[in-house]
Amino acid sequence: MSESKGRVALGMSGGVDSSASAAVLLSEGWGVVGVTCVFQDDERSEAAVRDARAVCERLHIPHVVRDSTTTFEQCVVAPFVEGYARGITPSPCVGCNASCKIPELIAVADEHGCDRVATGHYARIAQHAESGRYMVRTALDDAKDQSYMLSLLSQEQLSRLLLPLGGVTKLAVRTMAEDLSLPVAHKPESQDICFVQGDYADFLGARGVEGEPGSIVDTAGREVGRHRGLHRYTIGQRKGLGIGGAPEPYFVVEKDMGRNQLVVGFKDEAFVRSVQTGGMNWQAISGIEEPLPCMCKLRYRSVPCACTLFPTSDGTVRVQLETPQPITAPGQYAVFYAGTTVLGGGVIMAVERG
């Protein structure tokens, strides 16, 4: 195995993507150290360690296991629970990459003499020829693109990150794993929120989030039903509201924590025309000082839509959408694009329906 390119610490979850990433890096001449960060003390974590170790043995590379449970609890799980308690709908996976997974991987890299780190995300890293800024770009495989999930990574983190799968398709990854006889070649995809099994409301209840029942009201303030605790509902939810007799389905459009009311509206009321974002992280650019037309995604799986960004004096950004979009919730992330390049992203603080 050639190490002419240096050493790289690769995050290995025991899945097919990170396993195939190891093979790609080896073929490119990197010396690979497989790293499995354990985020929870459970059976799935044990299985992940076993699967990752088996792949490393198959590829003849070292395997390191890091206990990251404390960091994961503090940086990911606790903010998720606290967010729901405040009535927002957190998107833990986006924040996890920047605050937990990549920092933990970099720590292992530093301990084992690795200049670079790598993950199995489907996205690409580029560097601007003039400004020198690092940025995330979309993957070749649009169906698997995960650039949204990497929008909070800092310049320092991006400068060390390799993404071996940015230029290949999922089908090619499966084929590669089969050709190499990797033991995880046919392993199914993992779920989005790794630390919640089953009903997330039960998970929140076990963490002490117990909302009081209250009124369900329409956008005119008329009571149309009763809810079982606001933490059990998400913005945009249509099913499971227990409201009958309406001419068309209701959608959740707001959670009024002050009045303990769940606000619902019909489909034509479940759209937003602008959002306010904070906690901005800029990648391809250093920030904005004047209105900037671009594209944005309001959810991981949403279709990019045209918008204009307006800077504010407090560092937040008002995002004016060219056409109304399906409603999203405070706590989710808005990610901004220029073509295939991530300009930056921030957490949604407020939405304006319309």
mmCIF file of C-alpha atoms in Angstrom, residues 157-320:
data_model
loop_
_atom_site.group_PDB
_atom_site.id
_atom_site.type_symbol
_atom_site.label_atom_id
_atom_site.label_comp_id
_atom_site.label_asym_id
_atom_site.label_seq_id
_atom_site.Cartn_x
_atom_site.Cartn_y
_atom_site.Cartn_z
ATOM 1 C CA GLN A 157 -12.564 21.720 8.861
ATOM 2 C CA LEU A 158 -13.025 21.893 5.084
ATOM 3 C CA SER A 159 -9.301 22.424 4.542
ATOM 4 C CA ARG A 160 -8.612 18.974 5.990
ATOM 5 C CA LEU A 161 -11.598 17.087 4.618
ATOM 6 C CA LEU A 162 -11.607 14.589 1.746
ATOM 7 C CA LEU A 163 -14.855 13.273 0.244
ATOM 8 C CA PRO A 164 -13.981 10.234 -1.908
ATOM 9 C CA LEU A 165 -17.567 9.599 -3.064
ATOM 10 C CA GLY A 166 -18.396 13.061 -4.393
ATOM 11 C CA GLY A 167 -17.785 12.036 -7.980
ATOM 12 C CA VAL A 168 -19.388 8.585 -8.003
ATOM 13 C CA THR A 169 -22.929 7.218 -7.897
ATOM 14 C CA LYS A 170 -24.514 5.049 -5.240
ATOM 15 C CA LEU A 171 -24.814 2.236 -7.781
ATOM 16 C CA ALA A 172 -21.072 2.418 -8.424
ATOM 17 C CA VAL A 173 -20.415 2.298 -4.685
ATOM 18 C CA ARG A 174 -22.507 -0.856 -4.271
ATOM 19 C CA THR A 175 -20.769 -2.435 -7.250
ATOM 20 C CA MET A 176 -17.355 -1.541 -5.853
ATOM 21 C CA ALA A 177 -18.217 -3.067 -2.477
ATOM 22 C CA GLU A 178 -19.390 -6.260 -4.168
ATOM 23 C CA ASP A 179 -16.288 -6.507 -6.350
ATOM 24 C CA LEU A 180 -14.060 -6.154 -3.278
ATOM 25 C CA SER A 181 -16.155 -8.680 -1.324
ATOM 26 C CA LEU A 182 -16.641 -6.180 1.479
ATOM 27 C CA PRO A 183 -18.780 -7.701 4.248
ATOM 28 C CA VAL A 184 -21.146 -4.697 4.243
ATOM 29 C CA ALA A 185 -21.774 -4.625 0.476
ATOM 30 C CA HIS A 186 -25.508 -5.242 0.910
ATOM 31 C CA LYS A 187 -26.040 -3.473 4.243
ATOM 32 C CA PRO A 188 -29.204 -1.285 4.157
ATOM 33 C CA GLU A 189 -29.214 2.495 4.562
ATOM 34 C CA SER A 190 -29.251 3.923 8.070
ATOM 35 C CA GLN A 191 -32.039 6.150 9.379
ATOM 36 C CA ASP A 192 -31.674 9.920 9.550
ATOM 37 C CA ILE A 193 -31.737 10.481 13.326
ATOM 38 C CA CYS A 194 -29.429 7.772 14.635
ATOM 39 C CA PHE A 195 -30.176 8.236 18.335
ATOM 40 C CA VAL A 196 -33.979 7.983 18.141
ATOM 41 C CA GLN A 197 -35.484 4.541 17.810
ATOM 42 C CA GLY A 198 -39.242 4.379 17.351
ATOM 43 C CA ASP A 199 -41.472 7.323 18.299
ATOM 44 C CA TYR A 200 -39.411 10.466 18.890
ATOM 45 C CA ALA A 201 -42.107 11.740 21.291
ATOM 46 C CA ASP A 202 -41.419 8.752 23.539
ATOM 47 C CA PHE A 203 -37.703 9.565 23.361
ATOM 48 C CA LEU A 204 -38.411 13.160 24.380
ATOM 49 C CA GLY A 205 -40.733 11.998 27.157
ATOM 50 C CA ALA A 206 -37.972 9.812 28.563
ATOM 51 C CA ARG A 207 -35.791 12.948 28.624
ATOM 52 C CA GLY A 208 -38.388 14.900 30.611
ATOM 53 C CA VAL A 209 -40.176 16.731 27.804
ATOM 54 C CA GLU A 210 -43.839 16.309 28.755
ATOM 55 C CA GLY A 211 -46.124 18.878 27.156
ATOM 56 C CA GLU A 212 -49.610 19.641 28.460
ATOM 57 C CA PRO A 213 -52.684 18.946 26.300
ATOM 58 C CA GLY A 214 -54.264 22.015 24.749
ATOM 59 C CA SER A 215 -56.322 23.476 21.940
ATOM 60 C CA ILE A 216 -55.883 23.005 18.223
ATOM 61 C CA VAL A 217 -56.979 26.210 16.499
ATOM 62 C CA ASP A 218 -57.230 27.269 12.867
ATOM 63 C CA THR A 219 -55.500 30.378 11.536
ATOM 64 C CA ALA A 220 -58.550 32.462 12.506
ATOM 65 C CA GLY A 221 -58.257 31.313 16.112
ATOM 66 C CA ARG A 222 -61.251 28.953 16.135
ATOM 67 C CA GLU A 223 -60.810 25.756 18.150
ATOM 68 C CA VAL A 224 -61.049 22.708 15.898
ATOM 69 C CA GLY A 225 -59.626 19.998 18.172
ATOM 70 C CA ARG A 226 -57.313 19.107 21.036
ATOM 71 C CA HIS A 227 -53.621 18.243 20.992
ATOM 72 C CA ARG A 228 -51.691 15.851 23.268
ATOM 73 C CA GLY A 229 -48.679 18.099 23.902
ATOM 74 C CA LEU A 230 -46.974 20.373 21.368
ATOM 75 C CA HIS A 231 -43.751 18.332 21.349
ATOM 76 C CA ARG A 232 -45.678 15.524 19.637
ATOM 77 C CA TYR A 233 -46.260 17.547 16.464
ATOM 78 C CA THR A 234 -44.086 18.988 13.715
ATOM 79 C CA ILE A 235 -44.593 21.924 11.382
ATOM 80 C CA GLY A 236 -46.065 20.714 8.097
ATOM 81 C CA GLN A 237 -47.560 17.565 9.659
ATOM 82 C CA ARG A 238 -50.842 16.453 8.055
ATOM 83 C CA LYS A 239 -51.627 13.017 9.459
ATOM 84 C CA GLY A 240 -52.426 12.057 13.012
ATOM 85 C CA LEU A 241 -54.013 15.359 14.049
ATOM 86 C CA GLY A 242 -57.342 13.785 15.008
ATOM 87 C CA ILE A 243 -59.409 16.527 13.392
ATOM 88 C CA GLY A 244 -62.526 15.471 11.513
ATOM 89 C CA GLY A 245 -65.311 17.189 9.604
ATOM 90 C CA ALA A 246 -63.149 19.612 7.645
ATOM 91 C CA PRO A 247 -63.624 20.041 3.878
ATOM 92 C CA GLU A 248 -59.928 19.259 3.313
ATOM 93 C CA PRO A 249 -56.958 18.084 5.405
ATOM 94 C CA TYR A 250 -55.356 20.390 7.935
ATOM 95 C CA PHE A 251 -51.605 20.975 8.199
ATOM 96 C CA VAL A 252 -49.690 22.125 11.273
ATOM 97 C CA VAL A 253 -48.496 25.668 10.536
ATOM 98 C CA GLU A 254 -47.396 26.925 13.973
ATOM 99 C CA LYS A 255 -46.804 25.895 17.576
ATOM 100 C CA ASP A 256 -47.840 28.730 19.907
ATOM 101 C CA MET A 257 -45.925 27.892 23.069
ATOM 102 C CA GLY A 258 -47.257 30.893 24.996
ATOM 103 C CA ARG A 259 -50.880 29.825 24.567
ATOM 104 C CA ASN A 260 -50.093 26.111 24.320
ATOM 105 C CA GLN A 261 -51.981 26.039 21.029
ATOM 106 C CA LEU A 262 -51.350 24.031 17.895
ATOM 107 C CA VAL A 263 -52.217 26.179 14.892
ATOM 108 C CA VAL A 264 -53.432 24.427 11.752
ATOM 109 C CA GLY A 265 -54.381 25.583 8.283
ATOM 110 C CA PHE A 266 -55.452 24.177 4.953
ATOM 111 C CA LYS A 267 -52.899 23.399 2.247
ATOM 112 C CA ASP A 268 -52.951 26.904 0.756
ATOM 113 C CA GLU A 269 -52.069 28.279 4.207
ATOM 114 C CA ALA A 270 -49.129 25.903 4.697
ATOM 115 C CA PHE A 271 -46.591 27.875 2.697
ATOM 116 C CA VAL A 272 -43.858 30.361 3.613
ATOM 117 C CA ARG A 273 -42.722 33.395 1.638
ATOM 118 C CA SER A 274 -39.733 34.348 3.759
ATOM 119 C CA VAL A 275 -37.608 33.051 6.643
ATOM 120 C CA GLN A 276 -35.162 34.625 9.060
ATOM 121 C CA THR A 277 -31.890 32.762 9.596
ATOM 122 C CA GLY A 278 -29.211 33.118 12.254
ATOM 123 C CA GLY A 279 -26.032 31.397 13.361
ATOM 124 C CA MET A 280 -24.712 31.931 9.852
ATOM 125 C CA ASN A 281 -21.806 29.919 8.507
ATOM 126 C CA TRP A 282 -20.366 31.160 5.221
ATOM 127 C CA GLN A 283 -18.289 28.903 3.001
ATOM 128 C CA ALA A 284 -17.767 30.083 -0.582
ATOM 129 C CA ILE A 285 -18.118 33.718 0.506
ATOM 130 C CA SER A 286 -17.191 35.523 3.701
ATOM 131 C CA GLY A 287 -20.631 37.103 4.127
ATOM 132 C CA ILE A 288 -23.014 39.547 2.455
ATOM 133 C CA GLU A 289 -23.295 43.319 2.682
ATOM 134 C CA GLU A 290 -26.022 43.826 0.089
ATOM 135 C CA PRO A 291 -28.955 41.811 -1.291
ATOM 136 C CA LEU A 292 -27.796 38.608 -2.962
ATOM 137 C CA PRO A 293 -29.945 36.535 -5.353
ATOM 138 C CA CYS A 294 -29.248 32.811 -5.088
ATOM 139 C CA MET A 295 -30.921 29.441 -4.565
ATOM 140 C CA CYS A 296 -31.818 27.886 -1.230
ATOM 141 C CA LYS A 297 -32.947 24.627 0.314
ATOM 142 C CA LEU A 298 -35.188 24.833 3.372
ATOM 143 C CA ARG A 299 -34.988 21.111 4.122
ATOM 144 C CA TYR A 300 -32.516 18.370 3.295
ATOM 145 C CA ARG A 301 -34.746 16.737 0.687
ATOM 146 C CA SER A 302 -36.417 19.888 -0.635
ATOM 147 C CA VAL A 303 -35.939 21.166 -4.166
ATOM 148 C CA PRO A 304 -33.753 24.314 -4.368
ATOM 149 C CA CYS A 305 -35.787 27.464 -4.914
ATOM 150 C CA ALA A 306 -34.885 30.983 -6.007
ATOM 151 C CA CYS A 307 -34.521 33.590 -3.282
ATOM 152 C CA THR A 308 -32.813 36.839 -2.351
ATOM 153 C CA LEU A 309 -30.750 37.184 0.813
ATOM 154 C CA PHE A 310 -30.969 40.455 2.736
ATOM 155 C CA PRO A 311 -28.357 41.163 5.426
ATOM 156 C CA THR A 312 -29.477 42.675 8.728
ATOM 157 C CA SER A 313 -27.657 44.775 11.293
ATOM 158 C CA ASP A 314 -27.617 41.953 13.861
ATOM 159 C CA GLY A 315 -25.889 39.456 11.572
ATOM 160 C CA THR A 316 -28.983 37.475 10.700
ATOM 161 C CA VAL A 317 -30.251 37.076 7.144
ATOM 162 C CA ARG A 318 -33.765 37.567 5.800
ATOM 163 C CA VAL A 319 -34.477 35.115 3.002
ATOM 164 C CA GLN A 320 -37.139 36.372 0.599
#
